mmCIF file of C-alpha atoms in Angstrom:
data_model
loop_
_atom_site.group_PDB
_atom_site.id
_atom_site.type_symbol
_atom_site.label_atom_id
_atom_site.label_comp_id
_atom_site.label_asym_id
_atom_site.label_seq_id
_atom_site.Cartn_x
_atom_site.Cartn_y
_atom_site.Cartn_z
ATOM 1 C CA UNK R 27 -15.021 4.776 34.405
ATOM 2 C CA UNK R 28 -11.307 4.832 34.438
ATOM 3 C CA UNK R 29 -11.482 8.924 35.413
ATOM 4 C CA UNK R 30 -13.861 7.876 38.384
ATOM 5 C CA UNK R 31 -11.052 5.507 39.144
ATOM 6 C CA UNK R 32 -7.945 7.483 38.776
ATOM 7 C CA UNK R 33 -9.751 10.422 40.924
ATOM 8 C CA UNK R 34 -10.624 7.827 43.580
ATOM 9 C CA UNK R 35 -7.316 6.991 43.801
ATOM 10 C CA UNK R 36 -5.487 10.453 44.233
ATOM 11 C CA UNK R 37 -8.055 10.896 47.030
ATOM 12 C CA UNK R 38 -7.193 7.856 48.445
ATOM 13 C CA UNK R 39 -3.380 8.780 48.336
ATOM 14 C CA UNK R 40 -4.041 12.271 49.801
ATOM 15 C CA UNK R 41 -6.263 11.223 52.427
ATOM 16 C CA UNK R 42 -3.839 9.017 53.552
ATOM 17 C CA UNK R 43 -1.023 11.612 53.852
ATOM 18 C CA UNK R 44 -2.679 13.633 55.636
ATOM 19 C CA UNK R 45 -3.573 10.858 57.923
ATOM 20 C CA UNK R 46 0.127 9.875 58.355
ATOM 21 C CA UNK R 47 1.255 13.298 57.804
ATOM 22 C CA UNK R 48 3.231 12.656 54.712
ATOM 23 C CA UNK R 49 1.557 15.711 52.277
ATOM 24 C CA UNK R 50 4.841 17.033 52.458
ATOM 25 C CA UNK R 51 6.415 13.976 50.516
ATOM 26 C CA UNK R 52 3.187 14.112 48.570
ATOM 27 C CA UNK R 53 3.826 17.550 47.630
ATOM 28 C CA UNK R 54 7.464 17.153 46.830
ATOM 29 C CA UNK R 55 6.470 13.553 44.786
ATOM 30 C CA UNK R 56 3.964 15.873 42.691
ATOM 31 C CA UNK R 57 6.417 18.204 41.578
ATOM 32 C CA UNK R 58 9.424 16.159 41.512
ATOM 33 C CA UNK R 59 7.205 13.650 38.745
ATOM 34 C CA UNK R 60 5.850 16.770 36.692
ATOM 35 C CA UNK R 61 9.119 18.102 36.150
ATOM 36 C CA UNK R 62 10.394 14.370 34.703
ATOM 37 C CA UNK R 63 7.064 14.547 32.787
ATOM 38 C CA UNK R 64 7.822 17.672 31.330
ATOM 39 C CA UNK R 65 11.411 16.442 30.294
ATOM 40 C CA UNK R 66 10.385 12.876 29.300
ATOM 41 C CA UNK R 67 7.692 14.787 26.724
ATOM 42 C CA UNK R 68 10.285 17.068 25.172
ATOM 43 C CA UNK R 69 13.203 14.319 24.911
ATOM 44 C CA UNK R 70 10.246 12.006 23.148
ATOM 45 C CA UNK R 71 9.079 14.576 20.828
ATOM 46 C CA UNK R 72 12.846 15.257 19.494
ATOM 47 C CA UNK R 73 13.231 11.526 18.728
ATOM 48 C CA UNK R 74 9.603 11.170 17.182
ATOM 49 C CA UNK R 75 10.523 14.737 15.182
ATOM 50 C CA UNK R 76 13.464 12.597 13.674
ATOM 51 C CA UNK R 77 11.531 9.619 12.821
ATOM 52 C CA UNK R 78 8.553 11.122 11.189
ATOM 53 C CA UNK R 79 10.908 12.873 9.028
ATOM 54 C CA UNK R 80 12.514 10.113 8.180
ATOM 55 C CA UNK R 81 9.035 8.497 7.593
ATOM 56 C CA UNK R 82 8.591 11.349 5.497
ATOM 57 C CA UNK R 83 11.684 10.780 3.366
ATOM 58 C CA UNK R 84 10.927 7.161 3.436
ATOM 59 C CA UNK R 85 7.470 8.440 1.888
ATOM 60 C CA UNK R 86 9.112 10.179 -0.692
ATOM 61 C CA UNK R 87 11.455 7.999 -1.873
ATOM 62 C CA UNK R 88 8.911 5.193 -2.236
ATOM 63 C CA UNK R 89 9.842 2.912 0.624
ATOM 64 C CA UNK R 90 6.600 3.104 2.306
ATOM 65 C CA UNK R 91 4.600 2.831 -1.192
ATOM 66 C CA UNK R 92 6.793 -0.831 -1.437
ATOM 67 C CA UNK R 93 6.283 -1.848 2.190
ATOM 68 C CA UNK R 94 2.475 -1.235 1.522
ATOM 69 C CA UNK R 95 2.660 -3.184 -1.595
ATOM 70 C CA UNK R 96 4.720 -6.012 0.376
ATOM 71 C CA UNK R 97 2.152 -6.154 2.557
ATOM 72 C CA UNK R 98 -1.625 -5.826 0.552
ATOM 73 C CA UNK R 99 -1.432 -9.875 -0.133
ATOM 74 C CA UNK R 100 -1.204 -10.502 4.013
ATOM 75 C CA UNK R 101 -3.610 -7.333 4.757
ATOM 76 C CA UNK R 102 -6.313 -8.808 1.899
ATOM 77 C CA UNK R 103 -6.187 -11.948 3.619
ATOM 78 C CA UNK R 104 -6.573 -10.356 7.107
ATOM 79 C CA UNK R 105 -9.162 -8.040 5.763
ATOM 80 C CA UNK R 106 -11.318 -10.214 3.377
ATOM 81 C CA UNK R 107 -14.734 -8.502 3.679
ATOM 82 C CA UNK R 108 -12.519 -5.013 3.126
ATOM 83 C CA UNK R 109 -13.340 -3.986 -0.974
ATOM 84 C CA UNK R 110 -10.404 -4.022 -3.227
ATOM 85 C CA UNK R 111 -9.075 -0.607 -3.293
ATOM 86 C CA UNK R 112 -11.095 1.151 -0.366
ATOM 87 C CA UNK R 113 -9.726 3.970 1.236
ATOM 88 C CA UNK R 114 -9.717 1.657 4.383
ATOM 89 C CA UNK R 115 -7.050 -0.482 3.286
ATOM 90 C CA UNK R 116 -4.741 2.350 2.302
ATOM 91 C CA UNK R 117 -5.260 3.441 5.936
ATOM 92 C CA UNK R 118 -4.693 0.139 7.717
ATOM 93 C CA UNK R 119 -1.437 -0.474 5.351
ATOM 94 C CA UNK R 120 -0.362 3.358 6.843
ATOM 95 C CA UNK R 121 -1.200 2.123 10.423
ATOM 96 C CA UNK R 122 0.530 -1.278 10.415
ATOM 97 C CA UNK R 123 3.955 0.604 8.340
ATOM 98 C CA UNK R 124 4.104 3.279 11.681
ATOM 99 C CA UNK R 125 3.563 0.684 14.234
ATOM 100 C CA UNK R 126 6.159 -1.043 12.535
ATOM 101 C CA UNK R 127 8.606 1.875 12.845
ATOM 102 C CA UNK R 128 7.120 2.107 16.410
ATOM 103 C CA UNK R 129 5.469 5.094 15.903
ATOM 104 C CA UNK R 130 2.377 4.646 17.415
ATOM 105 C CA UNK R 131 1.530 8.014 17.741
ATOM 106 C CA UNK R 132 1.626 8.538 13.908
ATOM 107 C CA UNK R 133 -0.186 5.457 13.235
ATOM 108 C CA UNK R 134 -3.214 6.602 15.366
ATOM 109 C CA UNK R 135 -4.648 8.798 13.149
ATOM 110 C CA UNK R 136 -4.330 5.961 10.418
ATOM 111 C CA UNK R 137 -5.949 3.894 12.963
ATOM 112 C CA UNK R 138 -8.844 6.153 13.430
ATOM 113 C CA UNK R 139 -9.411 6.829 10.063
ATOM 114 C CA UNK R 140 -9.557 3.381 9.094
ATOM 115 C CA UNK R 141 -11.837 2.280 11.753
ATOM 116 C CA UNK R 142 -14.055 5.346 10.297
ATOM 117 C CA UNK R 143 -14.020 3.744 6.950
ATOM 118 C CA UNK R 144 -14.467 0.207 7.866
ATOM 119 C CA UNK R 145 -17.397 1.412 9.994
ATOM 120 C CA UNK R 146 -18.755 2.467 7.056
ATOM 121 C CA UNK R 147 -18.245 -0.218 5.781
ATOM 122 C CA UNK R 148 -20.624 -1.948 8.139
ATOM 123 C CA UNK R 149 -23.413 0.125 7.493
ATOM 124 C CA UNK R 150 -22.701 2.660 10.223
ATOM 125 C CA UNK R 151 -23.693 0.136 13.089
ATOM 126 C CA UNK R 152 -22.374 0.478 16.465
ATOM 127 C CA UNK R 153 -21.639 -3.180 16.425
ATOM 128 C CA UNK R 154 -17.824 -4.148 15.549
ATOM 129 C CA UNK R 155 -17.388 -5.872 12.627
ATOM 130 C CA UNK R 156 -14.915 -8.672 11.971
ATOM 131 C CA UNK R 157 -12.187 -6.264 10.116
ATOM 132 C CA UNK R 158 -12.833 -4.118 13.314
ATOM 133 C CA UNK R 159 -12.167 -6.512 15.543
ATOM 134 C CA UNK R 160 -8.861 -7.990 13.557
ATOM 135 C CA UNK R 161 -7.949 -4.219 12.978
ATOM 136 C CA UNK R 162 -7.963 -3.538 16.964
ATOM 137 C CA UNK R 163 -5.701 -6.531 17.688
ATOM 138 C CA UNK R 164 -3.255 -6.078 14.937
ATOM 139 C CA UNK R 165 -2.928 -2.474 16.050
ATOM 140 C CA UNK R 166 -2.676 -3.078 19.637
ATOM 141 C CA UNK R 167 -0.217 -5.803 19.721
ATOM 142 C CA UNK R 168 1.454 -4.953 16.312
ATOM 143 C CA UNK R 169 4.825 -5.880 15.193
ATOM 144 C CA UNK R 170 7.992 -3.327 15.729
ATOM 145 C CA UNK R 171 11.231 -3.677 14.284
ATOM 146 C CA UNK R 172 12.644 0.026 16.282
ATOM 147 C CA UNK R 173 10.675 0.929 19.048
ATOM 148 C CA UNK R 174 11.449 4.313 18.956
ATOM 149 C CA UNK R 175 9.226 5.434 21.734
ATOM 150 C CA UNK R 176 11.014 3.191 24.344
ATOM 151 C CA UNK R 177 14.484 3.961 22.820
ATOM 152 C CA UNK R 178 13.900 7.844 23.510
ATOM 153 C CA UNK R 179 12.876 7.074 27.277
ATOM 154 C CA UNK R 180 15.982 5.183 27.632
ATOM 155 C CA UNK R 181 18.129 7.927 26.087
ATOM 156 C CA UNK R 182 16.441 10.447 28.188
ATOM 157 C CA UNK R 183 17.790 8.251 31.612
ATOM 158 C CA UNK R 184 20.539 7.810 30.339
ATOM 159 C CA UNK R 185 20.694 4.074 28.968
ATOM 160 C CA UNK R 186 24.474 2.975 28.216
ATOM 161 C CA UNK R 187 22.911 1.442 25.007
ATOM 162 C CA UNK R 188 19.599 2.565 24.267
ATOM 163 C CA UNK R 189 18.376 0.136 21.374
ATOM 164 C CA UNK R 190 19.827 -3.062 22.800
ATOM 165 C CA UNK R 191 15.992 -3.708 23.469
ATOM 166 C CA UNK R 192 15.227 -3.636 19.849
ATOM 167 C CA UNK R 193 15.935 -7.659 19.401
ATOM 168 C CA UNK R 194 13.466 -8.665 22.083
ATOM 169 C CA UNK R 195 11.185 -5.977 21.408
ATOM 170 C CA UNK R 196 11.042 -7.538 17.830
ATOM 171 C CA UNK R 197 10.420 -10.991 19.267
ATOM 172 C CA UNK R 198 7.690 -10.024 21.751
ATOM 173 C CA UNK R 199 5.886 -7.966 19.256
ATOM 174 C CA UNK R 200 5.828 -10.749 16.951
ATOM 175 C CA UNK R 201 4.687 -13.350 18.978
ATOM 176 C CA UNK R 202 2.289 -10.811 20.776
ATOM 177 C CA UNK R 203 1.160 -10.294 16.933
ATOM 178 C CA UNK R 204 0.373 -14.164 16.460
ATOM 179 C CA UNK R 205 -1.217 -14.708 19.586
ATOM 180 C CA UNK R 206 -3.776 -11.897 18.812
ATOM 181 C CA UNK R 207 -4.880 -12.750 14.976
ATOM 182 C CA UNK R 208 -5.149 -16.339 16.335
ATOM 183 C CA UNK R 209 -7.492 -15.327 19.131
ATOM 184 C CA UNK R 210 -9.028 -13.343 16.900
ATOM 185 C CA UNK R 211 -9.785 -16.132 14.135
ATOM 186 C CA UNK R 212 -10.702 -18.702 17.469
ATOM 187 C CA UNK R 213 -13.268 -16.017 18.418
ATOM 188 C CA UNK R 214 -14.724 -15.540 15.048
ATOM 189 C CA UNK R 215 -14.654 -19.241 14.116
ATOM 190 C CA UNK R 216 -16.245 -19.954 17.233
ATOM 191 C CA UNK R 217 -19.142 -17.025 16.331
ATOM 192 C CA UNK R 218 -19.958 -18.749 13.082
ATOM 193 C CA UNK R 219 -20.452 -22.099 14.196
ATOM 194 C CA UNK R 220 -22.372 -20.571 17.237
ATOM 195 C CA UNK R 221 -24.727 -19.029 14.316
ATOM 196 C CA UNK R 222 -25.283 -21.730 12.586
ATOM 197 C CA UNK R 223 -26.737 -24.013 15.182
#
């Protein structure tokens, strides 16, 4: 649906420069935004180079085997219907340590392969399960302590003082974070008590 949409839309916006006679601009818009995309990507992967190595390190030296451990009390208690020691919780643990880091794209694949396991988990149904549905709004609004995504962008245009967002992007992450596990327990409260009536 959203391809349908984003073709609709680039029709839309070059019917109606041809109408007003703009394709020019188009044109020149087109390029002009490629070219930034192509230097935005290479700036990006640089700075996400750097800070999967130093996930790596971190790896290595055992910092991410202590954040997992700091973390398997709050993730059993998030994840209650997960098995003790399924691969699923290693891979949620991996997930919410990248997002943490801001490194969402490394903690996709974690995502996808816990969602895999907690699927089977649920007896290969198509239907979400509660650790699905907690896993999904963890990861999407999940806490960041250096946002290293956004930090590259603003090196790449040239920000005076490219991490100065990392304080507030701490605090809205955080509260994002709350807001979606308490919608999440509302929803699934709400679910029980609408099953057993």
């Amino acid at each position: 649906m959203v391809n349908y949409i984003w073709v609709g839309m680039m029709v839309i916006g070059f019917i109606v420069a041809m109408l007003t006679g703009n394709v020019d601009k188009v044109n020149a818009a087109v390029f002009k935004s490629a070219q930034e995309a192509v230097t935005i990507s290479l700036g990006m992967v640089s700075i996400l180079v750097f800070w999967l190595g130093l996930m790596k390190i971190a790896e290595k030296g055992g910092l991410l085997e202590m954040l997992a451990l700091l973390f398997r009390p709050l993730v059993k208690r998030l994840f209650p219907d997960v098995p003790e020691g399924h691969p699923a919780l290693g891979y949620i643990l991996s997930n919410m340590v990248a997002n943490l880091f801001g490194l969402g794209n490394a903690a996709t694949p974690m995502g996808i392969k816990a969602m895999e396991q907690l699927k089977k988990l649920n007896g290969g149904k198509n239907e979400a399960s509660r650790s699905m549905i907690t896993l999904l709004a963890i990861n999407t609004s999940s806490i960041t302590l250096i946002p290293t995504t956004i930090i590259a962008i603003r090196m790449n245009y040239g920000s005076s003082n490219p991490t100065d967002i990392v304080g507030t992007t701490l605090l809205a992450t955080a509260v994002s974070t709350v807001f979606a596990l308490c919608i999440d327990r509302f929803f699934y409260y709400r679910s029980i008590r609408k099953g057993k009536k």
